[in-house]
Short mmCIF file of C-alpha atoms in Angstrom, two decimals:
data_model
loop_
_atom_site.label_atom_id
_atom_site.label_comp_id
_atom_site.label_asym_id
_atom_site.label_seq_id
_atom_site.Cartn_x
_atom_site.Cartn_y
_atom_site.Cartn_z
CA MET A 1 0.00 0.00 0.00
CA GLU A 2 1.51 3.28 -1.09
CA ARG A 3 2.17 5.95 1.46
CA SER A 4 -0.04 8.49 -0.34
CA THR A 5 -2.92 6.00 -0.60
CA LYS A 6 -2.63 5.23 3.07
CA ALA A 7 -2.53 8.93 3.96
CA ALA A 8 -5.65 9.56 1.86
CA LEU A 9 -7.46 6.68 3.58
CA GLU A 10 -6.42 7.96 6.99
CA ARG A 11 -7.66 11.47 6.09
CA ARG A 12 -11.02 10.16 4.92
CA LEU A 13 -11.52 8.09 8.04
CA ALA A 14 -10.37 10.90 10.35
CA GLY A 15 -12.84 13.27 8.69
CA PHE A 16 -15.67 10.78 9.09
CA VAL A 17 -14.90 10.08 12.74
CA ALA A 18 -14.73 13.82 13.48
CA THR A 19 -18.07 14.35 11.72
CA CYS A 20 -19.64 11.57 13.79
CA GLY A 21 -18.35 13.28 16.94
CA VAL A 22 -19.88 16.61 15.91
CA LEU A 23 -23.23 15.00 15.04
CA LEU A 24 -23.35 13.10 18.31
CA ALA A 25 -22.53 16.24 20.31
CA ALA A 26 -25.27 18.08 18.41
CA ASN A 27 -27.75 15.32 19.32
CA TYR A 28 -26.79 15.50 22.99
CA LEU A 29 -27.29 19.30 22.94
CA LEU A 30 -30.86 19.08 21.61
CA PRO A 31 -32.51 19.38 25.07
CA TYR A 32 -31.17 22.95 25.31
CA ALA A 33 -33.07 23.84 22.14
CA GLY A 34 -36.28 22.00 23.10
CA LEU A 35 -35.85 19.60 20.21
CA ARG A 36 -35.36 16.26 21.95
CA ASP A 37 -35.32 14.73 25.39
CA ASP A 38 -35.30 10.97 24.77
CA SER A 39 -31.87 9.38 24.48
CA CYS A 40 -29.77 12.51 25.03
CA GLN A 41 -28.05 11.11 28.16
CA THR A 42 -30.24 13.15 30.50
CA MET A 43 -31.24 10.14 32.65
CA PHE A 44 -31.11 10.84 36.40
CA SER A 45 -29.76 14.32 35.56
CA GLU A 46 -32.64 16.34 37.09
CA LEU A 47 -32.23 18.73 34.18
CA GLN A 48 -35.41 20.79 33.92
CA TRP A 49 -36.30 23.19 31.15
CA SER A 50 -39.16 25.35 29.96
CA ARG A 51 -39.69 28.33 27.71
CA GLU A 52 -38.40 30.60 30.49
CA GLY A 53 -35.05 28.79 30.91
CA ASN A 54 -33.46 25.81 32.62
CA ASN A 55 -31.85 24.87 35.91
CA HIS A 56 -28.40 24.30 34.41
CA ALA A 57 -25.39 25.97 35.99
CA PHE A 58 -24.20 27.58 32.78
CA MET A 59 -25.90 26.19 29.63
CA PRO A 60 -28.39 28.56 27.94
CA GLN A 61 -31.90 27.48 26.93
CA HIS A 62 -33.48 28.57 23.67
CA MET A 63 -36.64 26.77 22.63
CA ILE A 64 -37.19 26.10 18.95
CA GLY A 65 -40.72 25.15 17.90
CA ASP A 66 -43.24 23.63 20.30
CA SER A 67 -42.62 19.87 19.99
CA TRP A 68 -41.48 19.87 23.63
CA ASP A 69 -44.68 21.56 24.85
CA PHE A 70 -47.98 20.09 26.08
CA PHE A 71 -51.73 20.28 25.70
CA TYR A 72 -53.74 20.21 28.94
CA ASP A 73 -57.24 18.96 29.76
CA VAL A 74 -57.67 17.31 26.38
CA HIS A 75 -61.20 16.09 25.61
CA LEU A 76 -62.55 14.44 22.47
CA GLU A 77 -66.19 13.81 21.53
CA TRP A 78 -67.31 11.80 18.52
CA GLU A 79 -69.60 13.68 16.19
CA ASP A 80 -70.28 10.64 14.03
CA ASP A 81 -71.93 7.44 15.20
CA PRO A 82 -69.26 5.07 16.58
CA ALA A 83 -71.69 2.15 16.22
CA VAL A 84 -71.83 2.64 12.45
CA PHE A 85 -68.06 2.90 12.26
CA ARG A 86 -67.74 -0.19 14.48
CA GLN A 87 -69.90 -2.15 12.10
CA GLU A 88 -67.84 -1.14 9.09
CA ALA A 89 -64.35 -1.38 10.60
CA PRO A 90 -64.44 -2.92 14.08
CA GLU A 91 -60.66 -3.10 14.54
CA GLU A 92 -60.15 0.50 13.49
CA GLU A 93 -62.92 1.66 15.75
CA ALA A 94 -61.37 -0.16 18.70
CA ARG A 95 -58.06 1.60 18.01
CA HIS A 96 -59.82 4.94 17.84
CA GLU A 97 -61.44 4.31 21.20
CA ALA A 98 -58.02 3.46 22.65
CA LEU A 99 -56.67 6.76 21.34
CA ARG A 100 -59.60 8.62 22.87
CA ALA A 101 -59.03 6.85 26.18
CA TRP A 102 -55.38 7.93 26.05
CA MET A 103 -56.44 11.56 25.60
CA HIS A 104 -58.80 11.32 28.57
CA ARG A 105 -56.27 10.00 31.07
CA PRO A 106 -56.80 12.04 34.21
CA GLU A 107 -54.23 14.44 35.61
CA ARG A 108 -51.91 14.08 32.66
CA ARG A 109 -50.66 16.44 30.00
CA HIS A 110 -50.12 15.39 26.39
CA ASN A 111 -47.16 16.12 24.18
CA ARG A 112 -48.18 18.35 21.27
CA ASP A 113 -46.57 16.26 18.53
CA ALA A 114 -48.13 13.07 19.87
CA LEU A 115 -51.58 14.65 20.05
CA ARG A 116 -51.26 16.12 16.56
CA LEU A 117 -50.32 12.69 15.28
CA VAL A 118 -53.47 11.19 16.76
CA VAL A 119 -55.68 13.99 15.44
CA ASP A 120 -54.20 13.56 11.97
CA ARG A 121 -54.83 9.83 12.06
CA LEU A 122 -58.46 10.20 13.13
CA CYS A 123 -59.02 12.79 10.40
CA ARG A 124 -57.41 10.58 7.74
CA ASP A 125 -59.57 7.67 8.91
CA GLY A 126 -62.63 9.79 8.21
CA ARG A 127 -63.81 10.31 11.78
CA ARG A 128 -65.77 13.42 12.74
CA PHE A 129 -65.12 14.70 16.22
CA SER A 130 -64.79 17.78 18.35
CA LEU A 131 -61.75 18.54 20.46
CA ARG A 132 -61.13 20.89 23.33
CA PHE A 133 -57.98 21.53 25.28
CA ARG A 134 -55.86 24.16 26.98
CA SER A 135 -52.57 25.28 25.43
CA ALA A 136 -51.25 26.19 28.86
CA HIS A 137 -52.16 24.80 32.26
CA ASP A 138 -53.82 28.05 33.31
CA GLY A 139 -54.87 29.12 29.80
CA PRO A 140 -58.41 29.31 28.40
CA VAL A 141 -60.16 26.26 26.93
CA VAL A 142 -59.77 26.13 23.15
CA ALA A 143 -62.37 24.33 21.01
CA PRO A 144 -61.64 24.64 17.28
CA ASP A 145 -64.69 24.61 14.98
CA GLU A 146 -63.17 22.33 12.36
CA VAL A 147 -60.43 20.23 13.91
CA CYS A 148 -59.47 18.46 10.69
CA ALA A 149 -59.29 21.74 8.80
CA ASP A 150 -56.88 23.26 11.31
CA PRO A 151 -53.34 22.59 10.03
CA SER A 152 -51.80 23.53 13.38
CA LEU A 153 -53.53 20.51 14.94
CA ARG A 154 -52.49 18.08 12.21
CA ARG A 155 -48.82 18.99 11.79
CA VAL A 156 -46.99 15.66 11.67
CA ARG A 157 -43.23 15.63 11.21
CA TRP A 158 -42.85 12.46 9.18
CA TRP A 159 -39.17 13.18 8.49
CA ILE A 160 -38.31 12.58 12.16
CA PRO A 161 -37.92 8.81 12.58
CA VAL A 162 -38.30 8.31 16.32
CA ARG A 163 -40.08 9.58 19.40
CA ARG A 164 -38.31 12.57 20.97
CA PHE A 165 -40.40 13.32 24.08
CA GLU A 166 -42.68 11.56 26.51
CA THR A 167 -46.04 11.25 24.73
CA ASP A 168 -47.86 12.11 27.96
CA GLU A 169 -46.80 12.62 31.54
CA PRO A 170 -48.34 13.29 34.95
CA LEU A 171 -49.13 16.89 35.77
CA PRO A 172 -46.45 18.42 38.00
CA PRO A 173 -47.66 18.57 41.63
CA TRP A 174 -48.31 22.32 41.55
CA MET A 175 -50.71 21.91 38.59
CA ARG A 176 -52.86 19.20 40.16
CA PRO A 177 -56.32 20.16 41.35
CA MET B 1 -7.10 -8.84 -7.92
CA SER B 2 -7.11 -10.14 -4.40
CA SER B 3 -9.74 -12.43 -2.99
CA ALA B 4 -13.05 -10.61 -2.52
CA ARG B 5 -13.70 -12.34 0.80
CA THR B 6 -14.33 -10.00 3.69
CA LEU B 7 -11.44 -10.30 6.12
CA PRO B 8 -12.03 -11.01 9.80
CA LEU B 9 -11.60 -8.20 12.31
CA ARG B 10 -7.88 -7.46 12.65
CA ASP B 11 -7.64 -5.22 15.66
CA PRO B 12 -7.85 -7.21 18.92
CA ARG B 13 -9.74 -4.34 20.60
CA LEU B 14 -12.39 -4.51 17.92
CA VAL B 15 -12.57 -8.28 18.35
CA ALA B 16 -13.12 -7.74 22.09
CA ILE B 17 -15.87 -5.21 21.35
CA ALA B 18 -17.51 -7.69 18.95
CA ALA B 19 -17.34 -10.35 21.67
CA LEU B 20 -18.87 -8.11 24.34
CA LEU B 21 -21.60 -6.61 22.13
CA PRO B 22 -23.83 -9.72 22.20
CA VAL B 23 -23.76 -9.63 26.01
CA GLY B 24 -24.82 -5.99 25.84
CA PHE B 25 -27.64 -6.88 23.46
CA VAL B 26 -29.01 -9.33 26.00
CA GLY B 27 -29.41 -6.42 28.42
CA HIS B 28 -30.95 -4.29 25.68
CA THR B 29 -33.50 -7.01 24.98
CA ILE B 30 -34.33 -7.62 28.64
CA GLN B 31 -34.91 -3.92 29.26
CA LEU B 32 -37.08 -3.35 26.21
CA LEU B 33 -39.16 -6.48 26.66
CA SER B 34 -39.68 -6.01 30.39
CA GLU B 35 -40.67 -2.35 30.13
CA ASP B 36 -42.49 -2.15 26.79
CA ARG B 37 -44.13 -5.60 26.95
CA PRO B 38 -44.93 -5.76 23.22
CA TRP B 39 -46.82 -9.06 23.62
CA ASP B 40 -49.35 -7.42 25.95
CA PRO B 41 -52.46 -6.21 24.03
CA ALA B 42 -52.88 -3.45 26.62
CA GLN B 43 -49.65 -1.93 25.32
CA TRP B 44 -50.55 -2.01 21.62
CA PRO B 45 -52.39 1.33 21.51
CA ARG B 46 -49.13 3.05 22.48
CA TYR B 47 -47.91 2.11 19.02
CA ASP B 48 -50.49 4.49 17.54
CA TRP B 49 -49.81 7.59 19.63
CA THR B 50 -46.02 7.42 19.51
CA PRO B 51 -44.61 9.50 16.64
CA GLY B 52 -42.13 7.77 14.34
CA TRP B 53 -41.52 5.87 11.15
CA HIS B 54 -42.98 2.66 12.56
CA LEU B 55 -46.40 4.13 11.73
CA ALA B 56 -45.60 3.89 8.03
CA LEU B 57 -44.84 0.17 8.34
CA PRO B 58 -46.89 -2.91 9.17
CA PRO B 59 -46.15 -4.02 12.76
CA TRP B 60 -44.88 -7.41 11.58
CA LEU B 61 -42.04 -5.65 9.73
CA VAL B 62 -41.01 -3.76 12.88
CA VAL B 63 -40.93 -7.10 14.69
CA ALA B 64 -39.02 -8.66 11.78
CA PHE B 65 -36.29 -6.01 12.12
CA ALA B 66 -35.93 -6.84 15.81
CA VAL B 67 -35.80 -10.58 15.07
CA GLY B 68 -33.26 -9.94 12.29
CA LEU B 69 -31.15 -8.03 14.80
CA GLY B 70 -31.34 -10.97 17.17
CA VAL B 71 -30.17 -13.37 14.44
CA ALA B 72 -27.31 -11.04 13.46
CA VAL B 73 -26.18 -10.70 17.07
CA LEU B 74 -26.28 -14.47 17.48
CA GLY B 75 -24.26 -14.85 14.27
CA LEU B 76 -21.75 -12.31 15.58
CA ALA B 77 -21.37 -14.18 18.87
CA VAL B 78 -20.81 -17.50 17.08
CA ALA B 79 -18.40 -15.94 14.55
CA VAL B 80 -16.28 -14.37 17.31
CA PHE B 81 -16.35 -17.62 19.29
CA ARG B 82 -15.14 -19.58 16.23
CA ARG B 83 -12.46 -17.16 15.09
CA GLY B 84 -9.78 -19.72 15.84
CA ASP B 85 -11.43 -22.19 13.48
CA PRO B 86 -11.77 -20.29 10.17
CA HIS B 87 -13.63 -21.95 7.34
CA PRO B 88 -13.89 -20.54 3.80
CA ALA B 89 -17.65 -21.12 3.67
CA ARG B 90 -18.29 -19.31 6.92
CA LEU B 91 -19.11 -15.60 7.16
CA SER B 92 -16.46 -13.62 9.02
CA ASP B 93 -17.05 -11.77 12.28
CA ARG B 94 -16.67 -8.52 10.31
CA THR B 95 -19.60 -9.47 8.08
CA TRP B 96 -21.74 -10.35 11.10
CA LEU B 97 -20.77 -7.09 12.80
CA LEU B 98 -21.90 -5.14 9.72
CA ALA B 99 -25.11 -7.17 9.59
CA THR B 100 -25.69 -6.34 13.27
CA ALA B 101 -25.15 -2.65 12.53
CA THR B 102 -27.57 -2.72 9.57
CA PHE B 103 -30.34 -4.43 11.52
CA TYR B 104 -29.72 -2.17 14.49
CA PHE B 105 -30.27 0.94 12.33
CA LEU B 106 -33.56 -0.53 11.09
CA HIS B 107 -34.54 -1.50 14.65
CA TYR B 108 -33.68 1.95 16.06
CA LEU B 109 -35.37 3.94 13.31
CA THR B 110 -38.59 1.95 13.60
CA TYR B 111 -38.71 1.36 17.34
CA PRO B 112 -42.28 2.23 18.29
CA PHE B 113 -41.74 3.22 21.91
CA ARG B 114 -39.28 5.22 24.00
CA ILE B 115 -35.75 5.47 22.65
CA ARG B 116 -33.53 4.73 25.63
CA ASN B 117 -30.22 6.44 26.33
CA HIS B 118 -28.27 3.28 25.61
CA MET B 119 -29.97 3.02 22.21
CA THR B 120 -28.46 6.22 20.85
CA LEU B 121 -25.09 5.27 22.30
CA MET B 122 -25.34 1.93 20.50
CA PHE B 123 -26.58 3.62 17.33
CA ALA B 124 -23.63 6.02 17.34
CA MET B 125 -21.14 3.21 17.93
CA LEU B 126 -22.51 1.02 15.16
CA PHE B 127 -22.80 4.06 12.87
CA VAL B 128 -19.08 4.70 13.35
CA ILE B 129 -18.29 1.02 12.71
CA ALA B 130 -20.45 0.69 9.60
CA GLY B 131 -19.76 4.22 8.36
CA CYS B 132 -15.99 3.76 8.51
CA HIS B 133 -16.40 0.65 6.36
CA VAL B 134 -18.40 2.62 3.79
CA VAL B 135 -16.01 5.59 3.79
CA ALA B 136 -12.93 3.37 3.53
CA GLY B 137 -14.34 1.54 0.52
CA ARG B 138 -14.72 -2.11 -0.34
CA ARG B 139 -11.02 -2.84 -0.70
CA SER B 140 -10.48 -1.95 2.95
CA ARG B 141 -12.64 -4.92 3.92
CA THR B 142 -10.77 -7.35 1.75
CA GLU B 143 -7.16 -6.20 1.52
CA GLU B 144 -4.37 -5.89 4.02
CA PRO B 145 -3.00 -3.52 5.25
CA ARG B 146 -6.02 -1.30 4.53
CA THR B 147 -8.05 -3.40 6.93
CA ARG B 148 -5.71 -2.57 9.78
CA VAL B 149 -5.97 1.17 9.05
CA LEU B 150 -9.75 0.83 8.93
CA ASP B 151 -9.93 -1.07 12.21
CA ARG B 152 -7.64 1.40 13.95
CA TRP B 153 -9.88 4.32 12.98
CA ILE B 154 -13.01 2.46 14.01
CA VAL B 155 -11.53 1.96 17.47
CA ARG B 156 -10.65 5.67 17.67
CA GLY B 157 -14.16 6.60 16.61
CA VAL B 158 -15.69 4.28 19.20
CA ALA B 159 -13.50 5.78 21.94
CA LEU B 160 -14.56 9.29 20.87
CA VAL B 161 -18.25 8.36 21.02
CA LEU B 162 -17.77 6.87 24.48
CA ALA B 163 -15.92 9.95 25.77
CA LEU B 164 -18.54 12.34 24.36
CA THR B 165 -21.38 10.31 25.81
CA TYR B 166 -19.99 10.35 29.36
CA THR B 167 -19.07 14.03 29.04
CA PHE B 168 -22.58 15.04 28.01
CA ALA B 169 -24.12 12.87 30.74
CA ALA B 170 -22.03 14.94 33.19
CA LEU B 171 -22.84 18.21 31.44
CA HIS B 172 -26.59 17.64 31.83
CA LYS B 173 -26.07 16.84 35.51
CA THR B 174 -24.30 20.13 36.15
CA ASN B 175 -27.49 21.74 37.33
CA VAL B 176 -28.63 23.18 40.64
CA ARG B 177 -31.11 20.40 41.35
CA PHE B 178 -28.71 17.50 40.81
CA LEU B 179 -26.06 19.22 42.94
CA ASP B 180 -28.46 19.98 45.78
CA LEU B 181 -27.84 17.35 48.46
CA THR B 182 -31.09 18.13 50.30
CA LEU B 183 -33.62 17.41 47.54
CA PRO B 184 -35.25 13.98 47.03
CA THR B 185 -33.61 13.36 43.64
CA ALA B 186 -33.36 9.99 41.91
CA ALA B 187 -29.59 9.95 42.39
CA LEU B 188 -29.81 10.59 46.14
CA ARG B 189 -32.52 7.98 46.53
CA ALA B 190 -30.18 5.54 44.79
CA VAL B 191 -27.38 6.42 47.22
CA ASP B 192 -29.73 5.73 50.13
CA ASP B 193 -30.81 2.44 48.52
CA PHE B 194 -27.20 1.43 48.08
CA TRP B 195 -26.59 2.14 51.75
CA ILE B 196 -29.70 0.31 52.93
CA TYR B 197 -29.39 -2.80 50.73
CA GLY B 198 -25.70 -3.02 51.53
CA ASP B 199 -26.56 -3.11 55.26
CA LEU B 200 -24.41 -0.03 55.78
CA GLY B 201 -27.09 1.87 57.67
CA HIS B 202 -30.68 3.13 57.40
CA ALA B 203 -29.66 6.08 55.19
CA ALA B 204 -26.53 7.29 53.49
CA PRO B 205 -24.58 9.83 55.57
CA PRO B 206 -24.13 13.33 54.11
CA TRP B 207 -20.50 12.72 53.23
CA ALA B 208 -21.45 9.63 51.17
CA LYS B 209 -24.09 11.64 49.32
CA ALA B 210 -21.58 14.39 48.59
CA VAL B 211 -19.01 11.88 47.35
CA ALA B 212 -21.62 10.18 45.15
CA ILE B 213 -23.00 13.38 43.62
CA TYR B 214 -19.75 15.29 43.06
CA GLY B 215 -17.92 12.05 42.29
CA THR B 216 -20.43 11.34 39.53
CA LEU B 217 -19.47 14.57 37.82
CA VAL B 218 -15.74 13.93 38.25
CA VAL B 219 -16.03 10.39 36.85
CA GLU B 220 -18.31 11.25 33.94
CA TYR B 221 -16.46 14.38 32.91
CA SER B 222 -12.97 12.98 33.06
CA PHE B 223 -12.41 9.24 33.51
CA VAL B 224 -13.02 8.14 29.92
CA TRP B 225 -10.78 10.86 28.50
CA LEU B 226 -8.05 10.06 31.07
CA ALA B 227 -8.26 6.32 30.45
CA TRP B 228 -8.00 6.96 26.72
CA ALA B 229 -5.08 9.36 27.04
CA PHE B 230 -2.75 7.88 29.67
CA THR B 231 -1.44 4.33 29.37
CA ARG B 232 0.20 4.14 32.81
CA THR B 233 -2.92 5.04 34.76
CA ARG B 234 -5.49 3.62 32.33
CA VAL B 235 -6.46 0.55 34.35
CA PHE B 236 -7.23 2.69 37.40
CA PHE B 237 -9.66 4.83 35.44
CA VAL B 238 -11.29 1.79 33.82
CA VAL B 239 -11.70 0.19 37.26
CA GLY B 240 -13.01 3.54 38.48
CA LEU B 241 -15.66 3.54 35.75
CA MET B 242 -16.73 0.02 36.70
CA LEU B 243 -16.94 0.87 40.41
CA PHE B 244 -18.92 4.00 39.54
CA HIS B 245 -21.42 1.86 37.63
CA PHE B 246 -21.65 -0.88 40.25
CA PRO B 247 -24.46 0.76 42.28
CA HIS B 248 -26.45 1.24 39.07
CA ILE B 249 -26.20 -2.48 38.43
CA ALA B 250 -26.62 -3.64 42.01
CA VAL B 251 -29.58 -1.62 43.23
CA MET B 252 -30.95 0.53 40.38
CA ASN B 253 -31.90 -2.37 38.10
CA VAL B 254 -30.19 -0.82 35.06
CA ALA B 255 -27.41 -3.29 34.29
CA ASP B 256 -28.02 -2.88 30.56
CA TYR B 257 -26.51 0.59 30.13
CA PRO B 258 -23.25 -0.07 32.04
CA MET B 259 -22.77 -3.34 30.17
CA ILE B 260 -23.33 -1.74 26.78
CA ALA B 261 -20.98 1.13 27.62
CA SER B 262 -18.33 -1.26 28.92
CA ALA B 263 -18.55 -3.34 25.74
CA PHE B 264 -16.72 -0.41 24.14
CA PHE B 265 -14.12 0.09 26.92
CA PRO B 266 -11.50 -1.93 24.95
CA ALA B 267 -11.38 1.06 22.60
CA LEU B 268 -9.82 3.10 25.43
CA PHE B 269 -6.74 0.87 25.37
CA SER B 270 -3.83 1.13 22.95
CA GLU B 271 -3.47 -1.95 20.77
CA ALA B 272 -0.22 -2.94 22.50
CA HIS B 273 -1.75 -2.48 25.95
CA TRP B 274 -4.80 -4.54 25.02
CA ARG B 275 -2.59 -7.37 23.72
CA VAL B 276 -0.78 -7.46 27.07
CA LEU B 277 -4.08 -7.49 28.94
CA GLN B 278 -5.52 -10.13 26.63
CA ARG B 279 -2.91 -12.63 27.80
CA GLN B 280 -4.39 -12.39 31.30
CA LEU B 281 -8.03 -12.78 30.25
CA PRO B 282 -8.27 -16.61 30.14
CA PRO B 283 -9.47 -18.26 33.37
CA SER B 284 -6.89 -17.95 36.13
CA LEU B 285 -6.80 -17.38 39.87
CA TRP B 286 -6.88 -13.63 39.16
CA THR B 287 -9.92 -13.69 36.87
CA THR B 288 -11.93 -16.25 38.80
CA THR B 289 -11.28 -14.40 42.07
CA GLY B 290 -12.40 -11.16 40.41
CA ALA B 291 -15.55 -12.80 39.05
CA ALA B 292 -16.33 -14.36 42.44
CA VAL B 293 -15.92 -11.01 44.21
CA GLY B 294 -18.23 -9.42 41.63
CA VAL B 295 -20.91 -12.07 42.08
CA GLY B 296 -20.55 -11.92 45.85
CA ALA B 297 -20.98 -8.15 45.86
CA GLN B 298 -24.07 -8.41 43.67
CA LEU B 299 -25.53 -11.08 45.98
CA TRP B 300 -24.89 -8.83 48.98
CA TRP B 301 -26.44 -5.68 47.50
CA MET B 302 -29.17 -7.04 45.24
CA PRO B 303 -32.57 -5.89 46.57
CA TYR B 304 -34.78 -8.40 44.71
CA TRP B 305 -34.77 -11.03 41.98
CA GLY B 306 -35.75 -10.17 38.42
CA ALA B 307 -34.59 -10.70 34.84
CA MET B 308 -32.30 -7.66 34.91
CA MET B 309 -30.92 -8.65 38.30
CA VAL B 310 -30.02 -12.11 36.98
CA TYR B 311 -28.38 -10.44 33.99
CA ALA B 312 -26.50 -8.23 36.47
CA PHE B 313 -24.71 -11.33 37.76
CA VAL B 314 -23.30 -11.93 34.29
CA VAL B 315 -22.18 -8.31 34.04
CA VAL B 316 -20.45 -8.16 37.42
CA ALA B 317 -18.82 -11.57 36.89
CA LEU B 318 -17.48 -10.35 33.55
CA TRP B 319 -16.25 -7.10 35.05
CA GLY B 320 -14.75 -8.92 38.03
CA ALA B 321 -12.81 -11.18 35.69
CA TRP B 322 -11.75 -8.15 33.65
CA ILE B 323 -10.54 -6.30 36.74
CA GLY B 324 -8.74 -9.48 37.82
CA ALA B 325 -6.98 -9.62 34.45
CA MET B 326 -5.98 -5.96 34.72
CA ALA B 327 -4.67 -6.57 38.25
CA ALA B 328 -2.71 -9.58 36.97
CA SER B 329 -1.15 -7.62 34.12
CA PHE B 330 -0.30 -4.82 36.56
CA TYR B 331 1.30 -7.31 38.94
CA MET B 332 3.27 -8.98 36.13
CA ARG B 333 4.68 -5.60 35.17
CA PHE B 334 6.10 -4.88 38.61
CA ARG B 335 6.90 -8.31 40.07
CA PRO B 336 10.58 -9.12 40.58
CA SER B 337 11.89 -10.80 37.46
CA ALA B 338 12.73 -14.49 37.77
CA PRO B 339 16.33 -15.55 37.06
CA ALA B 340 16.83 -16.17 33.34
CA PRO B 341 16.95 -19.85 32.38
CA ALA B 342 20.44 -21.14 31.60
CA THR B 343 21.22 -21.34 27.93
CA GLY B 344 24.09 -22.67 25.90
CA VAL B 345 25.83 -25.99 25.82
CA THR B 346 25.45 -28.20 28.84
CA PRO B 347 28.91 -29.05 30.14
CA VAL B 348 29.70 -32.67 29.82
#
């Protein structure tokens, strides 16, 4: 193997390894931008963040988008007849009921991306329903007229392959009734 | 043109990583199955409200990727085990390692539930391994000495991923809540558990909590880098990392992450240093004593029985043997040299 060939191979591999290091570091920094929490080595860290900032000793917090945020007091009502749907597609209808039950879990808040995903699915499956929720724990109740026509409630990021946040979690103690 | 057969792994550190990876995958499987319970119909709806690419695929394909990963890992374990008995018709350990990486990418990118911390660590490691093969080109898999260059850079990449992972784990913990020794944090509860289950007292004393909390930052920020950088003190930092992880294994029921991380510890050694250590790895008084101490410690601290706790015995036995081998190599380095055997012609 010629020296120049070997040097070129070494350069290519060094560049790739360095790029992997940069990408991995970028992934691990995502919590500080509100872009990911799962699998960023934050386990047992007690790192807490919100739009206002974080509890880190020196790292800044700058939220991008709202994938990290939650909907509160989510409630869904069918506007079509579930019995008809059950007759036509019993398995689908059972899955829809499971999704509705997930939304109605008491004293929990729901991740926005996860809820949008469910809304999009129900709309694509042809269900008619009404939805109400709060965008903030102490905010007003929102009840869109046409849920399926509201793009902000159906925004699904299909280009992101994996879950990034808890899909739902218990309300923090100070938010519980 | 040389033979197109993929050569076996050349670097002994990479061989060690390939041998330890299947053990790590056992922990990965136990954790995912025990927490996500995919056979339980009550868990199936979670599939639908979890964002990800799995929603674009039929569930059987997601399962098929996981099964494929299992087969690849089994193939890797067998290939590493039979390295001493090469056969032209048999796939090399390198091929099985690349198959493992491929199936792992598919498994990770379609996993329908929570992506654990160890999963991204594993993804990054296998991405470095497979990516280096792609970047180096096909000839690097089939021709010497390109293969050695390739393997050396893979090991460097793996060490870098390990160092970054521990550093960022420490970075996230550098917050006022983690460092507050008066709050009921998960880490402090674990310190108390370690104290209670070890029969050391009804609660950890303040000094033990301070050592655990500040020590965590010291270990995670620095030990991997120091082990990687300094040959003379390397074994102390590797032992330090294992001791740091022991409470996680013993009482926190998370033996999977430490095992997976330690599967890549061979990358922290220089090739020459690993070869020296490798001579001490076969069963000996040193390694069996180490393994017995590890198992004994786990028996003493273990709070309850469970799949992960049983797996923990394998991990601590392995680590005990490893520490025993490092102690043996350290002892061999400093023991008084025996008189050289007589050579030459025997006088008649």
